[in-house]
Short mmCIF file of C-alpha atoms and ligand atoms in Angstrom, two decimals:
data_model
loop_
_atom_site.label_atom_id
_atom_site.label_comp_id
_atom_site.label_asym_id
_atom_site.label_seq_id
_atom_site.Cartn_x
_atom_site.Cartn_y
_atom_site.Cartn_z
CA UNK H 35 17.16 21.61 -14.14
CA UNK H 36 18.34 24.65 -12.20
CA UNK H 37 15.83 27.03 -13.78
CA UNK H 38 13.17 24.44 -14.23
CA UNK H 39 10.41 23.39 -11.91
CA UNK H 40 11.69 21.14 -9.17
CA UNK H 41 9.84 18.08 -7.90
CA UNK H 42 8.47 18.43 -4.36
CA UNK H 43 10.79 16.97 -1.75
CA UNK H 44 9.57 13.59 -0.57
CA UNK H 45 7.20 13.14 -3.51
CA UNK H 46 8.45 10.62 -6.01
CA UNK H 47 7.94 9.78 -9.63
CA UNK H 48 7.59 6.08 -10.27
CA UNK H 49 9.25 5.60 -13.62
CA UNK H 50 8.43 2.89 -16.15
CA UNK H 51 11.67 1.11 -15.25
CA UNK H 52 10.46 0.76 -11.64
CA UNK H 53 6.78 0.16 -12.19
CA UNK H 54 7.05 -3.62 -12.61
CA UNK H 55 7.24 -4.37 -8.88
CA UNK H 56 4.39 -1.96 -8.13
CA UNK H 57 2.17 -3.71 -10.63
CA UNK H 58 3.28 -7.10 -9.35
CA UNK H 59 2.28 -6.07 -5.83
CA UNK H 60 -0.97 -4.42 -6.89
CA UNK H 61 -1.99 -7.52 -8.85
CA UNK H 62 -1.29 -9.69 -5.79
CA UNK H 63 -3.35 -7.31 -3.61
CA UNK H 64 -6.33 -7.38 -5.97
CA UNK H 65 -6.18 -11.16 -6.06
CA UNK H 66 -6.00 -11.26 -2.27
CA UNK H 67 -9.00 -9.04 -1.56
CA UNK H 68 -11.04 -10.94 -4.11
CA UNK H 69 -10.20 -14.23 -2.37
CA UNK H 70 -11.52 -12.88 0.94
CA UNK H 71 -14.51 -11.03 -0.45
CA UNK H 72 -13.53 -7.42 0.19
CA UNK H 73 -14.97 -4.71 -2.06
CA UNK H 74 -13.13 -1.70 -3.41
CA UNK H 75 -14.11 1.80 -2.33
CA UNK H 76 -12.63 5.05 -3.64
CA UNK H 77 -12.82 8.18 -1.55
CA UNK H 78 -11.50 11.70 -2.21
CA UNK H 79 -7.89 12.61 -1.61
CA UNK H 80 -9.02 15.84 0.10
CA UNK H 81 -11.38 16.12 3.08
CA UNK H 82 -12.37 18.80 5.58
CA UNK H 83 -9.52 19.30 8.04
CA UNK H 84 -11.87 18.66 10.96
CA UNK H 85 -12.43 15.08 9.85
CA UNK H 86 -8.79 14.24 10.52
CA UNK H 87 -8.57 16.34 13.67
CA UNK H 88 -11.59 14.61 15.14
CA UNK H 89 -10.67 11.08 14.11
CA UNK H 90 -6.90 10.83 14.27
CA UNK H 91 -6.72 13.06 17.36
CA UNK H 92 -5.26 16.46 18.18
CA UNK H 93 -2.25 15.14 20.05
CA UNK H 94 -0.91 12.84 17.37
CA UNK H 95 2.15 13.42 15.20
CA UNK H 96 -0.04 13.48 12.13
CA UNK H 97 -2.39 16.22 13.30
CA UNK H 98 0.21 18.17 15.24
CA UNK H 99 2.77 18.45 12.50
CA UNK H 100 2.32 16.32 9.42
CA UNK H 101 -0.84 17.45 7.66
CA UNK H 102 -0.97 19.30 4.35
CA UNK H 103 -3.69 21.77 5.24
CA UNK H 104 -4.78 24.73 3.16
CA UNK H 105 -7.69 27.07 2.56
CA UNK H 106 -9.49 26.67 -0.73
CA UNK H 107 -10.90 29.59 -2.72
CA UNK H 108 -14.11 29.42 -0.72
CA UNK H 109 -12.21 29.77 2.56
CA UNK H 110 -12.76 26.17 3.74
CA UNK H 111 -9.92 24.44 5.57
CA UNK H 112 -9.09 21.29 3.65
CA UNK H 113 -6.43 18.63 4.16
CA UNK H 114 -4.76 16.15 1.85
CA UNK H 115 -5.56 12.81 3.41
CA UNK H 116 -2.76 11.49 5.64
CA UNK H 117 -4.48 8.08 5.88
CA UNK H 118 -7.59 6.41 4.52
CA UNK H 119 -9.58 5.21 7.52
CA UNK H 120 -11.11 8.58 8.36
CA UNK H 121 -12.29 9.16 4.79
CA UNK H 122 -13.80 5.68 4.54
CA UNK H 123 -15.59 6.07 7.87
CA UNK H 124 -16.87 9.45 6.67
CA UNK H 125 -18.01 7.90 3.38
CA UNK H 126 -19.86 5.12 5.19
CA UNK H 127 -21.72 7.73 7.25
CA UNK H 128 -22.37 10.20 4.39
CA UNK H 129 -23.74 7.44 2.15
CA UNK H 130 -25.94 5.80 4.76
CA UNK H 131 -23.98 2.55 4.46
CA UNK H 132 -24.21 1.56 8.11
CA UNK H 133 -27.68 1.07 9.60
CA UNK H 134 -26.74 -2.31 10.98
CA UNK H 135 -25.08 -3.41 7.77
CA UNK H 136 -21.61 -4.87 7.48
CA UNK H 137 -19.01 -3.94 4.89
CA UNK H 138 -15.64 -5.37 4.00
CA UNK H 139 -13.82 -2.66 2.08
CA UNK H 140 -10.41 -1.92 0.62
CA UNK H 141 -8.75 0.90 -1.20
CA UNK H 142 -5.36 1.87 -2.51
CA UNK H 143 -3.91 5.30 -3.18
CA UNK H 144 -1.65 8.17 -2.24
CA UNK H 145 -1.46 9.63 1.29
CA UNK H 146 0.30 12.83 2.32
CA UNK H 147 2.31 13.60 5.44
CA UNK H 148 4.81 16.38 5.91
CA UNK H 149 7.53 14.25 7.48
CA UNK H 150 11.29 14.40 7.10
CA UNK H 151 11.90 12.52 3.86
CA UNK H 152 14.30 9.60 4.04
CA UNK H 153 14.46 6.09 2.67
CA UNK H 154 11.07 4.47 3.28
CA UNK H 155 9.54 7.73 4.54
CA UNK H 156 8.05 10.10 2.01
CA UNK H 157 5.63 13.02 1.90
CA UNK H 158 3.49 11.43 -0.74
CA UNK H 159 3.37 7.68 -0.22
CA UNK H 160 0.88 4.98 -1.02
CA UNK H 161 -1.18 2.71 1.13
CA UNK H 162 -3.20 -0.40 0.61
CA UNK H 163 -5.98 -0.08 3.12
CA UNK H 164 -8.58 -2.53 4.37
CA UNK H 165 -11.55 -1.70 6.61
CA UNK H 166 -14.19 -4.06 8.00
CA UNK H 167 -17.20 -2.09 9.25
CA UNK H 168 -19.91 -3.55 11.46
CA UNK H 169 -17.95 -6.53 12.81
CA UNK H 170 -17.12 -6.70 16.49
CA UNK H 171 -14.66 -9.58 16.18
CA UNK H 172 -12.45 -11.24 17.15
CA UNK H 173 -13.09 -13.43 14.08
CA UNK H 174 -12.61 -10.53 11.69
CA UNK H 175 -9.48 -9.40 13.56
CA UNK H 176 -8.05 -12.85 12.85
CA UNK H 177 -9.18 -12.75 9.22
CA UNK H 178 -7.36 -9.49 8.53
CA UNK H 179 -4.21 -10.96 9.97
CA UNK H 180 -4.34 -14.29 8.13
CA UNK H 181 -5.08 -12.40 4.94
CA UNK H 182 -1.87 -10.40 5.27
CA UNK H 183 0.08 -13.51 6.24
CA UNK H 184 -1.13 -15.02 2.98
CA UNK H 185 0.08 -11.95 1.09
CA UNK H 186 3.59 -12.26 2.53
CA UNK H 187 3.66 -15.96 1.57
CA UNK H 188 2.32 -15.23 -1.89
CA UNK H 189 4.98 -12.56 -2.41
CA UNK H 190 7.74 -14.74 -1.00
CA UNK H 191 8.52 -12.24 1.77
CA UNK H 192 9.86 -13.98 4.85
CA UNK H 193 11.36 -11.12 6.82
CA UNK H 194 8.10 -9.80 8.27
CA UNK H 195 6.80 -10.52 11.72
CA UNK H 196 3.65 -9.73 13.62
CA UNK H 197 3.23 -7.83 16.85
CA UNK H 198 -0.05 -7.62 18.68
CA UNK H 199 -1.50 -5.75 21.59
CA UNK H 200 -4.85 -4.82 23.02
CA UNK H 201 -5.73 -1.30 24.11
CA UNK H 202 -8.92 -2.33 25.88
CA UNK H 203 -12.08 -0.24 25.89
CA UNK H 204 -12.08 3.55 26.24
CA UNK H 205 -13.01 3.03 29.92
CA UNK H 206 -10.23 0.59 30.76
CA UNK H 207 -7.86 2.70 28.75
CA UNK H 208 -8.82 5.78 30.73
CA UNK H 209 -7.99 3.95 33.97
CA UNK H 210 -4.70 2.76 32.56
CA UNK H 211 -3.99 6.26 31.35
CA UNK H 212 -4.23 7.57 34.91
CA UNK H 213 -1.76 4.94 36.12
CA UNK H 214 0.56 5.84 33.28
CA UNK H 215 0.37 9.56 33.98
CA UNK H 216 1.12 8.91 37.66
CA UNK H 217 4.11 6.84 36.68
CA UNK H 218 5.52 9.36 34.21
CA UNK H 219 4.87 12.28 36.58
CA UNK H 220 7.04 10.40 39.06
CA UNK H 221 9.78 10.25 36.41
CA UNK H 222 9.32 13.62 34.80
CA UNK H 223 13.04 14.42 34.85
CA UNK H 224 13.67 11.47 32.56
CA UNK H 225 11.18 12.63 29.91
CA UNK H 226 12.16 14.43 26.73
CA UNK H 227 10.32 17.54 25.55
CA UNK H 228 7.96 15.63 23.26
CA UNK H 229 6.98 13.23 26.02
CA UNK H 230 6.40 16.03 28.52
CA UNK H 231 4.07 17.63 26.06
CA UNK H 232 2.26 14.34 25.50
CA UNK H 233 1.84 13.73 29.20
CA UNK H 234 -1.10 16.11 29.30
CA UNK H 235 -2.65 15.21 25.94
CA UNK H 236 -1.84 11.68 24.92
CA UNK H 237 0.38 9.91 27.45
CA UNK H 238 0.06 6.52 25.74
CA UNK H 239 2.03 7.95 22.85
CA UNK H 240 5.04 8.27 25.13
CA UNK H 241 5.29 4.47 24.96
CA UNK H 242 5.70 4.84 21.21
CA UNK H 243 8.72 7.17 21.51
CA UNK H 244 11.67 6.25 19.31
CA UNK H 245 14.12 8.30 21.42
CA UNK H 246 16.76 5.84 22.74
CA UNK H 247 17.20 7.92 25.91
CA UNK H 248 13.55 7.35 26.74
CA UNK H 249 13.67 3.57 26.55
CA UNK H 250 14.68 2.91 30.15
CA UNK H 251 11.86 4.97 31.67
CA UNK H 252 9.41 3.42 29.19
CA UNK H 253 10.55 -0.07 30.14
CA UNK H 254 9.46 0.54 33.72
CA UNK H 255 6.01 1.86 32.86
CA UNK H 256 2.87 -0.08 33.81
CA UNK H 257 1.61 -2.38 31.06
CA UNK H 258 -1.73 -1.97 29.40
CA UNK H 259 -2.24 -5.75 29.22
CA UNK H 260 -2.36 -5.76 33.01
CA UNK H 261 -5.22 -3.26 32.96
CA UNK H 262 -7.58 -4.75 30.41
CA UNK H 263 -11.25 -5.16 31.22
CA UNK H 264 -12.58 -8.72 31.19
CA UNK H 265 -14.32 -8.46 27.80
CA UNK H 266 -11.27 -7.01 26.07
CA UNK H 267 -9.10 -9.66 27.65
CA UNK H 268 -11.39 -12.42 26.36
CA UNK H 269 -11.40 -10.81 22.92
CA UNK H 270 -7.62 -10.64 22.88
CA UNK H 271 -7.25 -14.24 24.04
CA UNK H 272 -9.72 -15.50 21.44
CA UNK H 273 -7.80 -13.69 18.71
CA UNK H 274 -4.55 -15.26 19.84
CA UNK H 275 -6.15 -18.70 19.98
CA UNK H 276 -7.37 -18.31 16.38
CA UNK H 277 -3.92 -17.28 15.21
CA UNK H 278 -2.32 -20.22 16.96
CA UNK H 279 -4.89 -22.53 15.40
CA UNK H 280 -3.86 -21.47 11.89
CA UNK H 281 -0.17 -21.37 12.73
CA UNK H 282 0.51 -17.64 12.54
CA UNK H 283 3.48 -16.63 14.64
CA UNK H 284 3.14 -13.42 16.67
CA UNK H 285 4.59 -11.57 19.60
CA UNK H 286 2.53 -9.68 22.12
CA UNK H 287 4.15 -6.28 22.42
CA UNK H 288 2.63 -4.48 25.40
CA UNK H 289 4.16 -1.20 24.25
CA UNK H 290 2.51 -1.23 20.87
CA UNK H 291 0.04 1.64 21.16
CA UNK H 292 -0.10 2.97 17.58
CA UNK H 293 0.02 6.65 16.76
CA UNK H 294 -3.66 7.29 16.16
CA UNK H 295 -6.19 8.05 18.86
CA UNK H 296 -9.11 6.12 17.52
CA UNK H 297 -7.95 2.60 18.28
CA UNK H 298 -9.50 0.30 20.87
CA UNK H 299 -8.88 -3.36 21.73
CA UNK H 300 -6.85 -5.10 19.01
CA UNK H 301 -3.88 -3.28 17.53
CA UNK H 302 -1.22 -4.91 15.40
CA UNK H 303 1.80 -4.13 13.32
CA UNK H 304 3.80 -6.15 10.83
CA UNK H 305 7.42 -5.12 10.97
CA UNK H 306 10.52 -6.15 9.08
CA UNK H 307 14.20 -6.34 9.91
CA UNK H 308 15.10 -5.63 6.28
CA UNK H 309 14.40 -1.90 6.01
CA UNK H 310 16.42 -0.30 8.79
CA UNK H 311 14.55 2.12 10.99
CA UNK H 312 11.50 2.44 8.70
CA UNK H 313 10.51 -1.02 9.86
CA UNK H 314 6.69 -0.89 9.94
CA UNK H 315 5.16 -2.33 6.78
CA UNK H 316 1.55 -2.77 7.80
CA UNK H 317 -0.32 -1.53 10.83
CA UNK H 318 -3.82 -1.34 12.05
CA UNK H 319 -6.35 -1.97 14.73
CA UNK H 320 -9.87 -1.89 15.94
CA UNK H 321 -11.70 1.43 16.17
CA UNK H 322 -15.10 0.62 17.62
CA UNK H 323 -15.74 4.18 18.80
CA UNK H 324 -14.71 6.17 15.74
CA UNK H 325 -17.86 6.10 13.64
CA UNK H 326 -20.09 7.21 16.52
CA UNK H 327 -17.54 9.88 17.38
CA UNK H 328 -17.88 11.20 13.82
CA UNK H 329 -21.65 11.36 14.13
CA UNK H 330 -22.57 7.99 12.63
CA UNK H 331 -24.39 5.26 14.46
CA UNK H 332 -22.21 3.20 16.77
CA UNK H 333 -20.48 0.66 14.55
CA UNK H 334 -17.69 -1.72 15.49
CA UNK H 335 -14.87 -1.63 12.98
CA UNK H 336 -11.30 -2.69 12.35
CA UNK H 337 -8.80 -1.91 9.62
CA UNK H 338 -5.18 -1.65 8.65
CA UNK H 339 -2.93 0.06 6.15
CA UNK H 340 0.11 -1.32 4.37
CA UNK H 341 2.85 0.95 3.04
CA UNK H 342 3.28 0.19 -0.66
CA UNK H 343 6.73 1.80 -1.03
CA UNK H 344 8.13 -0.23 1.85
CA UNK H 345 6.76 -3.50 0.50
CA UNK H 346 8.01 -2.68 -3.00
CA UNK H 347 11.44 -2.19 -1.42
CA UNK H 348 11.17 -5.59 0.29
CA UNK H 349 10.32 -7.16 -3.06
CA UNK H 350 13.27 -5.45 -4.67
CA UNK H 351 15.59 -6.70 -1.93
CA UNK H 352 14.18 -10.20 -2.26
CA UNK H 353 15.05 -9.93 -5.96
CA UNK H 354 11.54 -10.65 -7.06
CA UNK H 355 11.46 -10.35 -10.82
CA UNK H 356 8.17 -8.93 -12.01
CA UNK H 357 6.62 -9.97 -15.24
CA UNK H 358 8.16 -7.82 -17.96
CA UNK H 359 6.43 -5.11 -19.93
CA UNK H 360 8.36 -5.83 -23.09
CA UNK H 361 6.36 -6.43 -26.28
CA UNK H 362 5.93 -9.97 -27.51
CA UNK H 363 6.23 -8.71 -31.05
CA UNK H 364 7.45 -5.50 -32.64
CA UNK H 365 6.39 -4.65 -36.15
CA UNK H 366 9.09 -3.24 -38.38
CA UNK H 367 7.65 -1.84 -41.58
CA UNK H 368 9.79 -0.73 -44.46
CA UNK H 369 8.57 1.00 -47.59
CA UNK H 370 5.72 3.40 -48.16
CA UNK H 371 3.01 0.85 -48.84
CA UNK H 372 4.15 -1.48 -46.07
CA UNK H 373 4.18 1.41 -43.61
CA UNK H 374 0.65 2.31 -44.63
CA UNK H 375 -0.49 -1.31 -44.16
CA UNK H 376 1.30 -1.82 -40.84
CA UNK H 377 -1.32 -0.15 -38.61
CA UNK H 378 -4.10 -2.37 -39.92
CA UNK H 379 -1.83 -5.42 -39.58
CA UNK H 380 -0.99 -4.51 -35.97
CA UNK H 381 -4.69 -4.02 -35.17
CA UNK H 382 -5.49 -7.39 -36.65
CA UNK H 383 -2.83 -9.08 -34.50
CA UNK H 384 -4.19 -7.33 -31.42
CA UNK H 385 -7.70 -8.56 -32.29
CA UNK H 386 -6.47 -12.10 -32.76
CA UNK H 387 -4.19 -12.28 -29.73
CA UNK H 388 -5.54 -9.79 -27.20
CA UNK H 389 -3.37 -11.09 -24.36
CA UNK H 390 -0.16 -10.44 -26.25
CA UNK H 391 1.72 -7.17 -26.48
CA UNK H 392 2.16 -5.94 -30.03
CA UNK H 393 4.24 -2.80 -30.57
CA UNK H 394 4.21 -0.99 -33.87
CA UNK H 395 7.42 0.73 -34.87
CA UNK H 396 6.27 4.34 -34.90
CA UNK H 397 8.20 7.25 -36.26
CA UNK H 398 9.60 5.66 -39.40
CA UNK H 399 13.32 5.64 -40.10
CA UNK H 400 15.44 3.20 -42.03
CA UNK H 401 15.49 -0.53 -41.49
CA UNK H 402 18.52 -0.47 -39.23
CA UNK H 403 17.15 2.27 -37.00
CA UNK H 404 13.84 0.45 -36.68
CA UNK H 405 15.59 -2.79 -35.75
CA UNK H 406 17.57 -0.96 -33.13
CA UNK H 407 14.33 0.32 -31.62
CA UNK H 408 12.77 -3.13 -31.81
CA UNK H 409 15.77 -4.53 -29.97
CA UNK H 410 15.72 -1.81 -27.30
CA UNK H 411 12.03 -2.40 -26.68
CA UNK H 412 12.96 -5.82 -25.37
CA UNK H 413 10.55 -7.48 -27.80
CA UNK H 414 11.05 -11.20 -28.33
CA UNK H 415 10.18 -11.20 -32.01
CA UNK H 416 10.26 -8.70 -34.82
CA UNK H 417 7.62 -8.94 -37.51
CA UNK H 418 9.14 -7.61 -40.68
CA UNK H 419 6.85 -6.18 -43.28
CA UNK H 420 8.42 -4.70 -46.43
CA UNK H 421 6.78 -3.77 -49.69
CA UNK H 422 7.89 -7.07 -51.25
CA UNK H 423 6.41 -9.07 -48.35
CA UNK H 424 3.25 -7.03 -48.64
CA UNK H 425 2.95 -7.83 -52.35
CA UNK H 426 3.23 -11.52 -51.56
CA UNK H 427 0.88 -11.23 -48.54
CA UNK H 428 3.52 -12.55 -46.14
CA UNK H 429 5.44 -11.35 -43.10
CA UNK H 430 8.82 -12.45 -41.72
CA UNK H 431 9.10 -13.47 -38.06
CA UNK H 432 12.55 -12.87 -36.66
CA UNK H 433 13.69 -14.05 -33.24
CA UNK H 434 15.36 -11.08 -31.52
CA UNK H 435 16.47 -12.99 -28.42
CA UNK H 436 17.27 -16.55 -29.44
CA UNK H 437 18.77 -18.54 -32.22
CA UNK H 438 15.63 -19.59 -34.05
CA UNK H 439 15.72 -19.17 -37.80
CA UNK H 440 13.74 -16.43 -39.43
CA UNK H 441 10.50 -17.78 -40.80
CA UNK H 442 8.10 -16.36 -43.30
CA UNK H 443 4.38 -16.94 -43.17
CA UNK H 444 1.18 -15.62 -44.71
CA UNK H 445 -0.03 -12.47 -42.93
CA UNK H 446 -3.29 -14.25 -42.18
CA UNK H 447 -1.38 -16.89 -40.20
CA UNK H 448 0.97 -14.52 -38.42
CA UNK H 449 -0.81 -14.59 -35.06
CA UNK H 450 -1.05 -18.38 -34.98
CA UNK H 451 2.62 -18.77 -35.91
CA UNK H 452 3.62 -16.16 -33.37
CA UNK H 453 1.65 -17.91 -30.61
CA UNK H 454 3.41 -21.13 -31.52
CA UNK H 455 6.90 -19.66 -31.37
CA UNK H 456 6.13 -17.63 -28.23
CA UNK H 457 5.21 -20.86 -26.46
CA UNK H 458 8.42 -22.65 -27.45
P1 LIG E 41 5.88 4.95 11.12
O1 LIG E 41 5.98 4.47 12.53
O2 LIG E 41 6.88 4.31 10.21
O3 LIG E 41 5.83 6.44 11.01
P2 LIG E 41 3.02 4.96 11.14
O4 LIG E 41 2.68 4.28 12.40
O5 LIG E 41 2.99 6.43 11.07
O6 LIG E 41 4.46 4.42 10.60
P3 LIG E 41 0.57 4.24 9.81
O7 LIG E 41 -0.02 5.56 9.97
O8 LIG E 41 0.07 3.12 10.62
O9 LIG E 41 2.16 4.35 9.96
O10 LIG E 41 0.54 3.82 8.26
C1 LIG E 41 0.53 2.46 7.85
C2 LIG E 41 1.76 2.14 7.02
O11 LIG E 41 2.00 3.13 6.05
C3 LIG E 41 3.03 2.05 7.82
O12 LIG E 41 3.17 0.80 8.42
C4 LIG E 41 4.09 2.28 6.76
O13 LIG E 41 4.36 1.07 6.06
C5 LIG E 41 3.40 3.23 5.80
N1 LIG E 41 3.84 4.62 6.01
C6 LIG E 41 3.47 5.47 6.99
N2 LIG E 41 4.04 6.68 6.83
C7 LIG E 41 4.80 6.59 5.71
C8 LIG E 41 5.63 7.51 4.99
N3 LIG E 41 5.78 8.78 5.39
N4 LIG E 41 6.25 7.08 3.87
C9 LIG E 41 6.11 5.81 3.45
N5 LIG E 41 5.34 4.90 4.06
C10 LIG E 41 4.69 5.27 5.19
MG1 LIG E 42 4.40 7.94 11.27
#
């Protein structure tokens, strides 16, 4: 395609051959949110740039370097959403959904970040996102976690584990931040350029650094768990007690700070050892201050996002076989009159067995060519309708996968016979 239009780097097509696992996962997600009583919300893919600057924070990787920002024809600065929380918080405010009310919401869709594309890290990727607005926890914190633990069980994924931390309140965090800045100022020679830059803006993010040369200085840094206020500590302990009570394994990781500014108290991340360095599959936390900061009324809230591509990859590695898309029956029509009758016959079958997949051999061609297409479609049975069958009002049912003998039955009984053989 040298002269053709190239795809955008880091933005992938999901082809029909790959879609099975996506649909398998999406079906499991829809089932999950229904079980727990979360409602779907759909928000725009584009928002005013300021929304993300004000919510995610100026000194974050996302806002500093990853956003797809552009001016529209009217001169407004717009950004393709890099995550869903900000848009959902904005929607709750714009639509007057708060006013003391509580909402348990979810959404799924594409997010955009201008990162260096590599396996498990793309520029357009997809998230499953859950947000609980108006709950101050820790019961809801526990619910979000047990819900995801159920998803992993349901999907048969065993190589995921949970890390937890608490960031305290903005006040306790500010005190901790001072201690941290003091510490890093005392070790400034050991800091890389990124960390030096963060020291002034967002020193907690230094703890998040993936640079191996930074790990020693990070290991000596004061711990946020030692600087929690009493209420945050009680919240964190109650969450852990709930998780222990339902048997969810977790590790407290005092260096888990998360890349976004808006978090407070509970933060968590599900990671895997099966995906190399792109090991985070689901991350989230509490953001009690965000909605007020965006101009809404103060509303406690917590949410998380799961990376669909990474979980699809885990499913693929676990050799999960999704339900196939192949037709149950493929109609092969031969002869002018039979071809003319085939559409109505196919429609009748679809009326009579709406849960089955009935493909009609489109595009004509001789018998052999049509059978080849029927075979390639993966259909289990071919329904053969020739002019002579049509005259007798019958259709032949031929097993394309097994040994069963070809049978002939009245067209009016075709769906019942097909159901019977499909169940065998
Ligand atoms: P990472 O540390 O891998 O960059 P993150 O902390 O930036 O992740 P979040 O912003 O919390 O990730 O997004 C939630 C989830 O979305 C992640 O746990 C991950 O599974 C997925 N995710 C994030 N960025 C990407 C990306 N560029 N491509 C694919 N999936 C991603
Ligand atoms: Mg990231």
